[in-house]
Amino acid sequence: MASSYPPPFEGTGEVKEGFICPLCHKDLQSFYQLQDHYEEEHSGDDRHVRGQLKSLVQKAKKAKDKLLKRDGDDRADTGSYESFYYGGVDPYMWEPQELGATRNHQDYFKKHRAARIDHYVIEVNKLLIRLEKLTSFDRTNSDVAKIRAIEKSVVPWVSDSDVPFCPDCGNKFNIRNRRHHCRLCGSIMCRKCMDFVPLPLAYKLTSGTRESLCIPGSPGQSQAPPSGAGASGMGSRRGSLTSLSSVTSMLEEKDDEKIRCCHHCMDTLLKRQLKLEERDHMPDIVKLYERLRMCMDKVDEKAPEYIKVAESLNAGETTYNLDTAGGLRLEVTKYYELIDALSKRILTLGMKDDPAPTPKSLHLQKMIRYTATLFVQEKLLGLMSLPTKDKYEALKEKRKQEQEKKLQQERLAAQESMRKRQESEKNRSVATTNGVVPPALKPPRMTKAGGWLPSADSKKTHSELKDPLLQQIDNIQSFLRQAREAQRTDEVAMLEENLRQLQDEYDQQQTSLAIALSQKLAQEENLQQGEIQRLEARERSEWEQRAPAADSRQPSSIWECSLDLGEPVAGYVEEDKTGEVTPKFERSPLSLRAFPALAGQEESPPRLRSLGGHVTPPSSEGPNSSSLNPFEEEDSTPTEEDPSNPFFEDIQEEHKEVSNGKKEYNPFDDEEDNGGQEEPAVTSLGNPFEEESSETSNPFTEASGDSPGVSTNPFEGDEDAGALADIDMIEEELLLQQIDNIRAYIFDAKINGRLDEVELLSANLRELQHTLQEQKKTH
Amino acid sequence: MNVTLAVKQYVTRMIEDSGPGMKVLLMDKDTTSIVSMVYTQSEILQKEVYLLERIDSQNRDNMKHLKAICYLRPTKENVESLIQELRRPKYSVYFIYFSNVISKSEIKALAEADEQEVVAEIQEFYGDFIAVNPHLFSLNLQGVARGRSWDPTMLSRSTQGLTSVLLALKKCPVIRYQLSSDMAKRLAESVKLIITKEYELFDFRKTEVPPLLLILDRSDDAITPLLNQWTYQAMVHELLGLNNNRIDLSRVPGISKDLREVVLSADNDDFYANNLYLNFGEIGTNIKNLMEDFQKKKPKGQQRLESISDMKAFVDSYPQFKKMSGAVSKHVTVVGELSRLVAERQLMEVSEVEQELACQNDHSSAQQVRRLLRLPGVCELDAVRLVMLYALRYERHSNSVLPAMMEELAKRGVSEKYRKMVHSVVEYGGKRVRGSDLVTATDAVAITKQFLKGLKGVENVYTQHQPLLQDTLDQLVKGKLRDALFPYLGASSLRDRPQDVLVFVVGGATYEEALCVYNLNRSVPGVRIVLGGTAVHSTKSFLEEVTMTTGNISDRAGEGRNLSRR
């Protein structure tokens, strides 16, 4: 019930905790007092107050209804429009519904697309390679014939006689309407249907090829000279080809700055260019948007955490530190500010640019801003504020008082049973109660008691002593002392165990008190009663059973906790259980208690946390926290001795709690550190996104990755066939084309950085070239 | 068996499948209405869908940083637009969803257009209907019949819509239809054909009792859509017109700008959700409560903000407060307008006579009708509606005063168009057409009810009419619906009482029937009924439907058949 304090209008429906005036938030003890309070203080605002009260009651009712899944049938309440069934169906009346039927066409789609894409990719890459060849020599300084020869060598031109009409517009070719060849595909068209690739564009398109082909160490570089080597090498190779075909003289004008091509090739090239541009370009809005989403995610993560903390603090609990909560709040608000700033920047993005953004992108920016505003409104306004320092103190005080009240009630009830217990104990125990508690015993108890509220240590001393469990502990301690004096070792052991159990019990009680204060009373009584009965039963049964066993074990356990006790304890063992009080041993129990008392000063802070209070960070947190804890050491042996001990688990749990408590601090510290580092993290994270998006925004490259790999095999097969087949001119043509194709694949693979594939492909290429050469030789 | 949820889940899945990042939702005219019924703008914005576009819109810009989710009906035009879109993609990735079965050849055409490999997903998500309420859907089709038979395009659209409902709900039903209606039979056969053809799709987990699809014809009950309504949703539709959950309030005198068009959606309007089936009187009380609640909060916000704690409280409750103020002003306006119309058109009086005509077998109500016809306040539509009800009710009565009434109408200056409609309605839903005896059936029920009501004392005189559907479904649920009147299609039949029932009304359902289905769902445990129709009618739209059905074909050709405006 950490959050049971009802924040005024977020009522979780728990009104039981207190009667809080909805106007001044003053806690009043009862409903009647609250009413009186209204009449005195707020009689002027009577109407509202009634409304507030009513709404509180309604809220409680609503919560109850919700819990019971009651259909909102009280129509008088429909003013509160809580929807229990909407639009004609009570959701819980009909079974949960799974997603309707769907059918996926992806495979079929991909199959058909892949066929198409293969074709497309080859076309594009072929064009690019040819374009590169066409631009890789010095155009301006070569004569027309030479250029023509080179151009013709790149792609075989369709013979003029085959094409009497322009394939695009259908006009007949004649002297005036002359044929023009596309330099990229060799096809013929008329002047009107012709296009030009300007050289700058051509360089731009092929630059990707060069860069990717010149990667140092890339296997393609040496093996595939036409695509891999620099411009000079290529020029020389082509030079030799030119001499072969220089017979044809040309009348056409020289194309210095552009390359002739047909519509289709131009179209393909332009698409390619668009793609290249887009791949490298990441609009500002995307960068900003990614940061925005990241902030939103952070808020989604942090805000609930903060709300939890704030609720707890507002309830006056001490589970969290006010400062850490403040830090957390600051962090969250910082994110909100960031979201606001980022979305504002997105809104105004490109507003001042010369070509104003298109209406759609403006709309997009507006919508993003709107969403961010909605987000901030919804989340930020839900953040409750933290109490101020003073107020927090007041809240703590209030809570403390509440708890004390509860404690007092418990005490009253417990004292009854205590008295009975005391009496029975007195009757049975050999020693008499000469009840003065040695002052040396006090300090450890004090820290323990103050554990859940250390600031009140000194003030609380008196009241704390009245706690029934503490009293019992005191009593048992005095019994223990007396038993020691009486040299009754077995009883000492038993009493010590009782003492420990009681202390554990007390610790337990304190922690659980902090968690569940209400209705603890009855349970506690039962528990105590059971405890007492159990103890009594065990006392009776173990009196005989454990007496011999205790003899041997007792010394070691005591030995561990106090060194100076070793000698006297040994003495106990030798002595008979005569029940005589020997004055010379009187000092030993004191020293036993004194040692923990000394150690207690050192170990109190960690101990303190285990008791349920986590407020103050430990002043001296060190290696001694566990080893010096006398209780733990003391506990360890008896626990092993008695596996039926129900507190064994509790002890362990408590240890865990201790460690958890420590951990609870660390994350906050870490987080605050993180908070500082967050800024660089945001920016550095931008990079992976860039990479990712560039990859996805260019599905062309991604998907084409599959195609070469898939299609290498058929070519390999072809190649075998080609080698085995009769060697004639058509075969050579085919080989040349294949070489072209494979080069296209290599190019593609290189662009995408798949080096293994490049290797494979270039091996193929080499083989093909080899075959080609052999063919040439044989001819 | 929740149609709203079914569509919503589809849309949610689409959006989630596309992953994080800015998104645009590309739709066609129909899917825009479909999606808008289940998602509000702010909801869809939260899912990073910032732009909503029409696939056929020309002025979309290149925005490569957006992902596109396409939700389209698989029509020829849409596929063609999509092919064009893929040839020159405007967005980075496309997630394509069709609202119904698409042919392989069209997928192939799309695949071949996708040279840039921008398509990441291509699926069929069967949300091919307008989900009005969780148990009510519509296809927004107007004028589905020509005479007594289907308009072919309407038949195929209705078949698609109905099969998509079945797929969305994962039901492979046994089909029953109304024997007297040829159209019902045709639709039943058409649906069956699809189920057989797409048997792989309809291969759902078998339930103990197979679901049932019952196909009815509007002409069997022409009275229900002619009555004035008094429950919130039905009344709004009748008086203000509810189009895809939107009402146009621009004609309301003195309306503020942001209330010109309001959305009434049970999904995110709690007041509406809780009051949609309540009658006008109850709504009056509830709206008063709502106002009071609001006022209680409001002055507090203004007066008591001096202290810090009050400000804190105000801020804490601010989002709810803001939401509430929107809801309050909306409903206050709507209810205010309704009550203005009720007073202006003397609807209380009119409705009383209507109900009398519809539920009681007493020819003396003719006098009441004639009296009302002479009242100046009664509007044209209401006057005609009364005469129509009389004509339907006492079609063959020996002392029929119909001619006299028609004269009165003419005297009042009621347009010829409306007067002709009286005969059209009789032609559409008269005795000659009806399979089951509408009037006596209702009569028997009504008389018993009347008797019971008499015993109980007060009962609302304005809502005594029960649609014929109530009776049909009652019998169906009890397993007593006669096979002779509602035969099974094919060999299979139900031996047990049905559990999951889908009722489809050819020619359009009404909100009154939706209410009756709602009540049945609530009162009969284990039975789930979903109602659908080619449209959801108000009197006005029903009369249009009647005119289109009975009028000659040339008249109809120019009229728009599709109700959906957005």
mmCIF file of N, CA, C and O in Angstrom, chain A residues 9 75 78-79 81 87-88 90 93-95 97-101 103-106 112-113 117 275 278 286 289 358 360-361 363 367 371 377 385 699 703, chain B residues 1-2 9-10 41 48 50-51 53 61 64 107-108 114-117 119-122 124 126 134 167-168 170 198 290 293 312-313 324 518 521-522 528:
data_model
loop_
_atom_site.group_PDB
_atom_site.id
_atom_site.type_symbol
_atom_site.label_atom_id
_atom_site.label_comp_id
_atom_site.label_asym_id
_atom_site.label_seq_id
_atom_site.Cartn_x
_atom_site.Cartn_y
_atom_site.Cartn_z
ATOM 1 N N PHE A 9 -6.871 14.023 -6.900
ATOM 2 C CA PHE A 9 -7.866 13.691 -7.914
ATOM 3 C C PHE A 9 -7.466 12.529 -8.780
ATOM 4 O O PHE A 9 -8.085 12.247 -9.766
ATOM 5 N N ARG A 75 -27.255 3.787 -12.810
ATOM 6 C CA ARG A 75 -27.319 4.792 -13.852
ATOM 7 C C ARG A 75 -27.127 6.193 -13.277
ATOM 8 O O ARG A 75 -26.771 7.115 -13.993
ATOM 9 N N THR A 78 -23.860 7.511 -14.145
ATOM 10 C CA THR A 78 -23.378 7.643 -15.523
ATOM 11 C C THR A 78 -22.759 9.007 -15.765
ATOM 12 O O THR A 78 -22.088 9.206 -16.755
ATOM 13 N N GLY A 79 -23.015 9.900 -14.847
ATOM 14 C CA GLY A 79 -22.333 11.179 -14.951
ATOM 15 C C GLY A 79 -20.826 10.994 -14.933
ATOM 16 O O GLY A 79 -20.085 11.817 -15.428
ATOM 17 N N TYR A 81 -19.427 8.562 -16.399
ATOM 18 C CA TYR A 81 -19.100 7.920 -17.686
ATOM 19 C C TYR A 81 -17.892 7.011 -17.645
ATOM 20 O O TYR A 81 -16.938 7.182 -18.358
ATOM 21 N N GLY A 87 -20.443 0.185 -26.787
ATOM 22 C CA GLY A 87 -21.044 0.012 -28.091
ATOM 23 C C GLY A 87 -21.815 -1.272 -28.247
ATOM 24 O O GLY A 87 -21.824 -1.845 -29.320
ATOM 25 N N GLY A 88 -22.456 -1.709 -27.223
ATOM 26 C CA GLY A 88 -23.378 -2.817 -27.397
ATOM 27 C C GLY A 88 -22.822 -4.162 -27.017
ATOM 28 O O GLY A 88 -23.537 -5.140 -27.046
ATOM 29 N N ASP A 90 -20.619 -6.286 -24.093
ATOM 30 C CA ASP A 90 -19.808 -6.328 -22.895
ATOM 31 C C ASP A 90 -18.584 -7.119 -23.273
ATOM 32 O O ASP A 90 -18.692 -8.285 -23.635
ATOM 33 N N MET A 93 -18.114 -10.518 -22.172
ATOM 34 C CA MET A 93 -19.155 -11.492 -22.451
ATOM 35 C C MET A 93 -18.763 -12.337 -23.654
ATOM 36 O O MET A 93 -19.106 -13.504 -23.754
ATOM 37 N N TRP A 94 -18.048 -11.708 -24.565
ATOM 38 C CA TRP A 94 -17.633 -12.433 -25.763
ATOM 39 C C TRP A 94 -16.169 -12.795 -25.637
ATOM 40 O O TRP A 94 -15.385 -12.053 -25.061
ATOM 41 N N GLU A 95 -15.836 -13.904 -26.201
ATOM 42 C CA GLU A 95 -14.457 -14.395 -26.023
ATOM 43 C C GLU A 95 -13.473 -13.450 -26.715
ATOM 44 O O GLU A 95 -13.837 -12.728 -27.640
ATOM 45 N N GLN A 97 -10.864 -12.026 -29.169
ATOM 46 C CA GLN A 97 -10.916 -12.274 -30.593
ATOM 47 C C GLN A 97 -9.523 -12.240 -31.189
ATOM 48 O O GLN A 97 -8.751 -11.330 -30.927
ATOM 49 N N GLU A 98 -9.226 -13.232 -31.969
ATOM 50 C CA GLU A 98 -7.927 -13.216 -32.632
ATOM 51 C C GLU A 98 -8.043 -12.459 -33.948
ATOM 52 O O GLU A 98 -9.152 -12.128 -34.391
ATOM 53 N N LEU A 99 -6.912 -12.194 -34.516
ATOM 54 C CA LEU A 99 -6.884 -11.483 -35.797
ATOM 55 C C LEU A 99 -7.630 -12.309 -36.835
ATOM 56 O O LEU A 99 -7.515 -13.523 -36.872
ATOM 57 N N GLY A 100 -8.406 -11.618 -37.663
ATOM 58 C CA GLY A 100 -9.147 -12.302 -38.703
ATOM 59 C C GLY A 100 -8.239 -13.005 -39.689
ATOM 60 O O GLY A 100 -7.017 -12.930 -39.591
ATOM 61 N N ALA A 101 -8.873 -13.683 -40.630
ATOM 62 C CA ALA A 101 -8.088 -14.420 -41.611
ATOM 63 C C ALA A 101 -7.247 -13.466 -42.456
ATOM 64 O O ALA A 101 -7.622 -12.315 -42.654
ATOM 65 N N ARG A 103 -4.229 -13.535 -45.914
ATOM 66 C CA ARG A 103 -3.538 -14.374 -46.890
ATOM 67 C C ARG A 103 -2.345 -13.604 -47.408
ATOM 68 O O ARG A 103 -2.446 -12.427 -47.712
ATOM 69 N N ASN A 104 -1.240 -14.281 -47.486
ATOM 70 C CA ASN A 104 -0.009 -13.625 -47.885
ATOM 71 C C ASN A 104 0.335 -13.989 -49.325
ATOM 72 O O ASN A 104 0.378 -15.158 -49.682
ATOM 73 N N HIS A 105 0.586 -12.982 -50.122
ATOM 74 C CA HIS A 105 0.921 -13.234 -51.520
ATOM 75 C C HIS A 105 2.392 -12.993 -51.801
ATOM 76 O O HIS A 105 2.795 -12.889 -52.945
ATOM 77 N N GLN A 106 3.163 -12.867 -50.744
ATOM 78 C CA GLN A 106 4.523 -12.420 -50.899
ATOM 79 C C GLN A 106 5.369 -13.334 -51.791
ATOM 80 O O GLN A 106 6.110 -12.862 -52.636
ATOM 81 N N HIS A 112 7.695 -13.473 -59.114
ATOM 82 C CA HIS A 112 7.553 -12.750 -60.375
ATOM 83 C C HIS A 112 8.437 -11.518 -60.412
ATOM 84 O O HIS A 112 8.904 -11.126 -61.479
ATOM 85 N N ARG A 113 8.628 -10.935 -59.272
ATOM 86 C CA ARG A 113 9.446 -9.740 -59.237
ATOM 87 C C ARG A 113 10.908 -10.102 -59.512
ATOM 88 O O ARG A 113 11.597 -9.417 -60.251
ATOM 89 N N ILE A 117 13.431 -8.343 -61.905
ATOM 90 C CA ILE A 117 14.536 -7.559 -61.367
ATOM 91 C C ILE A 117 15.856 -8.013 -61.958
ATOM 92 O O ILE A 117 16.698 -7.199 -62.329
ATOM 93 N N LYS A 275 18.141 7.307 -57.704
ATOM 94 C CA LYS A 275 18.363 6.358 -56.627
ATOM 95 C C LYS A 275 19.664 6.658 -55.897
ATOM 96 O O LYS A 275 19.710 6.643 -54.671
ATOM 97 N N GLU A 278 19.217 9.591 -53.711
ATOM 98 C CA GLU A 278 18.418 9.331 -52.521
ATOM 99 C C GLU A 278 19.163 8.517 -51.481
ATOM 100 O O GLU A 278 18.984 8.709 -50.299
ATOM 101 N N VAL A 286 14.336 13.456 -40.975
ATOM 102 C CA VAL A 286 14.501 12.094 -40.483
ATOM 103 C C VAL A 286 15.410 12.077 -39.268
ATOM 104 O O VAL A 286 15.132 11.429 -38.267
ATOM 105 N N TYR A 289 13.600 13.542 -36.430
ATOM 106 C CA TYR A 289 12.516 12.662 -36.018
ATOM 107 C C TYR A 289 13.045 11.489 -35.207
ATOM 108 O O TYR A 289 12.448 11.101 -34.208
ATOM 109 N N THR A 358 7.032 21.466 -49.911
ATOM 110 C CA THR A 358 5.734 21.175 -50.502
ATOM 111 C C THR A 358 4.662 21.130 -49.418
ATOM 112 O O THR A 358 4.975 20.867 -48.258
ATOM 113 N N LYS A 360 2.588 19.017 -48.676
ATOM 114 C CA LYS A 360 2.487 17.732 -47.986
ATOM 115 C C LYS A 360 3.544 17.610 -46.896
ATOM 116 O O LYS A 360 3.264 17.121 -45.810
ATOM 117 N N SER A 361 4.745 18.038 -47.221
ATOM 118 C CA SER A 361 5.777 17.898 -46.185
ATOM 119 C C SER A 361 5.506 18.871 -45.051
ATOM 120 O O SER A 361 5.799 18.572 -43.893
ATOM 121 N N HIS A 363 2.555 19.599 -44.091
ATOM 122 C CA HIS A 363 1.507 18.898 -43.354
ATOM 123 C C HIS A 363 2.117 17.833 -42.448
ATOM 124 O O HIS A 363 1.756 17.699 -41.287
ATOM 125 N N MET A 367 1.876 17.556 -38.452
ATOM 126 C CA MET A 367 1.325 16.402 -37.755
ATOM 127 C C MET A 367 2.312 15.872 -36.709
ATOM 128 O O MET A 367 1.913 15.457 -35.630
ATOM 129 N N THR A 371 1.523 15.568 -32.809
ATOM 130 C CA THR A 371 1.667 14.339 -32.044
ATOM 131 C C THR A 371 2.553 14.554 -30.824
ATOM 132 O O THR A 371 2.240 14.079 -29.728
ATOM 133 N N GLN A 377 1.513 16.668 -23.576
ATOM 134 C CA GLN A 377 0.332 17.007 -22.765
ATOM 135 C C GLN A 377 -0.110 15.827 -21.928
ATOM 136 O O GLN A 377 -0.352 15.940 -20.739
ATOM 137 N N SER A 385 3.767 16.382 -8.876
ATOM 138 C CA SER A 385 4.923 17.127 -8.388
ATOM 139 C C SER A 385 5.459 16.471 -7.115
ATOM 140 O O SER A 385 4.767 15.706 -6.448
ATOM 141 N N PRO A 699 16.281 -0.438 -51.614
ATOM 142 C CA PRO A 699 15.970 -1.857 -51.700
ATOM 143 C C PRO A 699 16.539 -2.465 -52.977
ATOM 144 O O PRO A 699 16.759 -3.647 -53.059
ATOM 145 N N ALA A 703 18.136 -6.128 -52.720
ATOM 146 C CA ALA A 703 17.516 -7.277 -53.347
ATOM 147 C C ALA A 703 18.353 -7.790 -54.504
ATOM 148 O O ALA A 703 18.392 -8.970 -54.771
ATOM 149 N N MET B 1 -16.566 -12.283 -32.553
ATOM 150 C CA MET B 1 -17.778 -11.764 -33.188
ATOM 151 C C MET B 1 -17.938 -10.277 -32.911
ATOM 152 O O MET B 1 -19.006 -9.814 -32.559
ATOM 153 N N ASN B 2 -16.868 -9.566 -33.002
ATOM 154 C CA ASN B 2 -16.930 -8.119 -32.831
ATOM 155 C C ASN B 2 -16.332 -7.513 -34.098
ATOM 156 O O ASN B 2 -15.131 -7.575 -34.324
ATOM 157 N N GLN B 9 -8.159 -4.583 -35.460
ATOM 158 C CA GLN B 9 -6.988 -5.465 -35.357
ATOM 159 C C GLN B 9 -6.243 -5.552 -36.675
ATOM 160 O O GLN B 9 -5.019 -5.572 -36.701
ATOM 161 N N TYR B 10 -7.001 -5.605 -37.745
ATOM 162 C CA TYR B 10 -6.356 -5.626 -39.047
ATOM 163 C C TYR B 10 -5.491 -4.381 -39.240
ATOM 164 O O TYR B 10 -4.327 -4.459 -39.626
ATOM 165 N N GLN B 41 -8.008 10.048 -35.551
ATOM 166 C CA GLN B 41 -6.755 10.599 -36.044
ATOM 167 C C GLN B 41 -5.670 10.573 -34.975
ATOM 168 O O GLN B 41 -4.530 10.193 -35.236
ATOM 169 N N GLU B 48 2.523 6.639 -35.354
ATOM 170 C CA GLU B 48 3.467 7.211 -36.318
ATOM 171 C C GLU B 48 2.923 7.301 -37.733
ATOM 172 O O GLU B 48 3.685 7.401 -38.681
ATOM 173 N N TYR B 50 1.461 9.671 -40.017
ATOM 174 C CA TYR B 50 1.275 11.117 -39.995
ATOM 175 C C TYR B 50 0.480 11.632 -41.182
ATOM 176 O O TYR B 50 -0.070 12.723 -41.130
ATOM 177 N N LEU B 51 0.468 10.866 -42.250
ATOM 178 C CA LEU B 51 -0.268 11.329 -43.416
ATOM 179 C C LEU B 51 -1.265 10.268 -43.847
ATOM 180 O O LEU B 51 -0.965 9.075 -43.827
ATOM 181 N N GLU B 53 -3.480 9.455 -47.160
ATOM 182 C CA GLU B 53 -3.581 9.893 -48.546
ATOM 183 C C GLU B 53 -4.470 8.962 -49.337
ATOM 184 O O GLU B 53 -4.623 7.783 -49.000
ATOM 185 N N ASP B 61 3.479 14.248 -53.044
ATOM 186 C CA ASP B 61 4.875 14.556 -53.355
ATOM 187 C C ASP B 61 5.754 13.357 -53.089
ATOM 188 O O ASP B 61 5.379 12.431 -52.377
ATOM 189 N N LYS B 64 10.607 10.233 -49.780
ATOM 190 C CA LYS B 64 11.282 8.951 -49.667
ATOM 191 C C LYS B 64 11.579 8.561 -48.224
ATOM 192 O O LYS B 64 12.007 7.453 -47.960
ATOM 193 N N ILE B 107 -1.610 -9.719 -59.121
ATOM 194 C CA ILE B 107 -0.380 -9.717 -58.326
ATOM 195 C C ILE B 107 0.837 -9.759 -59.238
ATOM 196 O O ILE B 107 1.835 -9.065 -59.022
ATOM 197 N N LYS B 108 0.708 -10.552 -60.283
ATOM 198 C CA LYS B 108 1.814 -10.644 -61.224
ATOM 199 C C LYS B 108 2.075 -9.283 -61.868
ATOM 200 O O LYS B 108 3.232 -8.841 -61.976
ATOM 201 N N ASP B 114 7.080 -3.551 -60.038
ATOM 202 C CA ASP B 114 7.924 -3.207 -58.892
ATOM 203 C C ASP B 114 9.396 -3.374 -59.240
ATOM 204 O O ASP B 114 10.107 -4.171 -58.634
ATOM 205 N N GLU B 115 9.858 -2.621 -60.206
ATOM 206 C CA GLU B 115 11.240 -2.774 -60.636
ATOM 207 C C GLU B 115 12.218 -2.257 -59.604
ATOM 208 O O GLU B 115 13.360 -2.669 -59.543
ATOM 209 N N GLN B 116 11.763 -1.342 -58.784
ATOM 210 C CA GLN B 116 12.670 -0.751 -57.803
ATOM 211 C C GLN B 116 12.653 -1.527 -56.485
ATOM 212 O O GLN B 116 13.254 -1.106 -55.514
ATOM 213 N N GLU B 117 11.915 -2.579 -56.491
ATOM 214 C CA GLU B 117 11.820 -3.422 -55.292
ATOM 215 C C GLU B 117 11.453 -2.631 -54.046
ATOM 216 O O GLU B 117 12.169 -2.646 -53.043
ATOM 217 N N VAL B 119 8.329 -2.953 -52.711
ATOM 218 C CA VAL B 119 7.238 -3.632 -52.007
ATOM 219 C C VAL B 119 7.818 -4.597 -50.979
ATOM 220 O O VAL B 119 8.624 -5.457 -51.316
ATOM 221 N N ALA B 120 7.426 -4.401 -49.743
ATOM 222 C CA ALA B 120 7.956 -5.256 -48.686
ATOM 223 C C ALA B 120 6.931 -6.298 -48.264
ATOM 224 O O ALA B 120 7.275 -7.305 -47.659
ATOM 225 N N GLU B 121 5.689 -6.043 -48.555
ATOM 226 C CA GLU B 121 4.645 -6.910 -48.015
ATOM 227 C C GLU B 121 3.455 -6.811 -48.958
ATOM 228 O O GLU B 121 3.103 -5.720 -49.412
ATOM 229 N N ILE B 122 2.854 -7.940 -49.254
ATOM 230 C CA ILE B 122 1.605 -7.877 -50.025
ATOM 231 C C ILE B 122 0.671 -8.959 -49.504
ATOM 232 O O ILE B 122 0.973 -10.132 -49.565
ATOM 233 N N GLU B 124 -3.626 -10.012 -48.037
ATOM 234 C CA GLU B 124 -5.056 -9.734 -48.017
ATOM 235 C C GLU B 124 -5.518 -9.668 -46.563
ATOM 236 O O GLU B 124 -5.317 -10.608 -45.811
ATOM 237 N N TYR B 126 -9.000 -8.943 -44.613
ATOM 238 C CA TYR B 126 -10.392 -8.871 -45.062
ATOM 239 C C TYR B 126 -11.269 -7.909 -44.269
ATOM 240 O O TYR B 126 -12.197 -8.315 -43.594
ATOM 241 N N PRO B 134 -19.921 -2.747 -32.633
ATOM 242 C CA PRO B 134 -19.300 -4.067 -32.561
ATOM 243 C C PRO B 134 -20.154 -5.173 -33.175
ATOM 244 O O PRO B 134 -19.627 -6.156 -33.672
ATOM 245 N N LEU B 167 -14.665 -13.859 -43.158
ATOM 246 C CA LEU B 167 -13.234 -14.129 -43.015
ATOM 247 C C LEU B 167 -12.648 -13.372 -41.827
ATOM 248 O O LEU B 167 -11.825 -13.909 -41.086
ATOM 249 N N ALA B 168 -13.095 -12.131 -41.664
ATOM 250 C CA ALA B 168 -12.567 -11.341 -40.550
ATOM 251 C C ALA B 168 -12.953 -11.959 -39.223
ATOM 252 O O ALA B 168 -12.203 -11.887 -38.247
ATOM 253 N N LYS B 170 -13.602 -15.126 -38.943
ATOM 254 C CA LYS B 170 -13.192 -16.532 -39.044
ATOM 255 C C LYS B 170 -14.379 -17.475 -38.867
ATOM 256 O O LYS B 170 -14.357 -18.357 -38.006
ATOM 257 N N GLU B 198 -12.871 -20.503 -52.472
ATOM 258 C CA GLU B 198 -11.737 -20.165 -51.621
ATOM 259 C C GLU B 198 -11.728 -21.070 -50.388
ATOM 260 O O GLU B 198 -11.536 -20.598 -49.264
ATOM 261 N N LEU B 290 -23.984 14.873 -16.645
ATOM 262 C CA LEU B 290 -22.692 15.171 -17.259
ATOM 263 C C LEU B 290 -22.365 16.649 -17.102
ATOM 264 O O LEU B 290 -21.255 17.018 -16.720
ATOM 265 N N ASP B 293 -21.587 17.511 -13.466
ATOM 266 C CA ASP B 293 -20.268 17.004 -13.128
ATOM 267 C C ASP B 293 -19.201 17.936 -13.677
ATOM 268 O O ASP B 293 -18.214 18.253 -13.020
ATOM 269 N N LYS B 312 -2.151 22.192 -8.348
ATOM 270 C CA LYS B 312 -1.643 20.850 -8.593
ATOM 271 C C LYS B 312 -2.803 19.924 -8.952
ATOM 272 O O LYS B 312 -2.738 19.173 -9.916
ATOM 273 N N ALA B 313 -3.840 20.054 -8.167
ATOM 274 C CA ALA B 313 -5.006 19.213 -8.408
ATOM 275 C C ALA B 313 -5.578 19.488 -9.789
ATOM 276 O O ALA B 313 -5.954 18.570 -10.513
ATOM 277 N N MET B 324 -13.194 15.963 -21.128
ATOM 278 C CA MET B 324 -14.569 16.053 -20.698
ATOM 279 C C MET B 324 -15.251 17.268 -21.319
ATOM 280 O O MET B 324 -16.389 17.185 -21.765
ATOM 281 N N TYR B 518 -28.734 -6.006 -30.110
ATOM 282 C CA TYR B 518 -27.954 -5.718 -28.905
ATOM 283 C C TYR B 518 -28.629 -6.310 -27.678
ATOM 284 O O TYR B 518 -28.000 -6.959 -26.839
ATOM 285 N N ASN B 521 -28.355 -10.061 -27.650
ATOM 286 C CA ASN B 521 -27.006 -10.472 -27.257
ATOM 287 C C ASN B 521 -26.849 -10.432 -25.754
ATOM 288 O O ASN B 521 -26.148 -11.249 -25.158
ATOM 289 N N ARG B 522 -27.457 -9.439 -25.160
ATOM 290 C CA ARG B 522 -27.317 -9.289 -23.716
ATOM 291 C C ARG B 522 -28.205 -10.245 -22.947
ATOM 292 O O ARG B 522 -27.858 -10.684 -21.854
ATOM 293 N N ARG B 528 -24.439 -15.242 -29.950
ATOM 294 C CA ARG B 528 -23.821 -14.013 -30.410
ATOM 295 C C ARG B 528 -24.339 -13.683 -31.791
ATOM 296 O O ARG B 528 -24.232 -14.503 -32.701
#
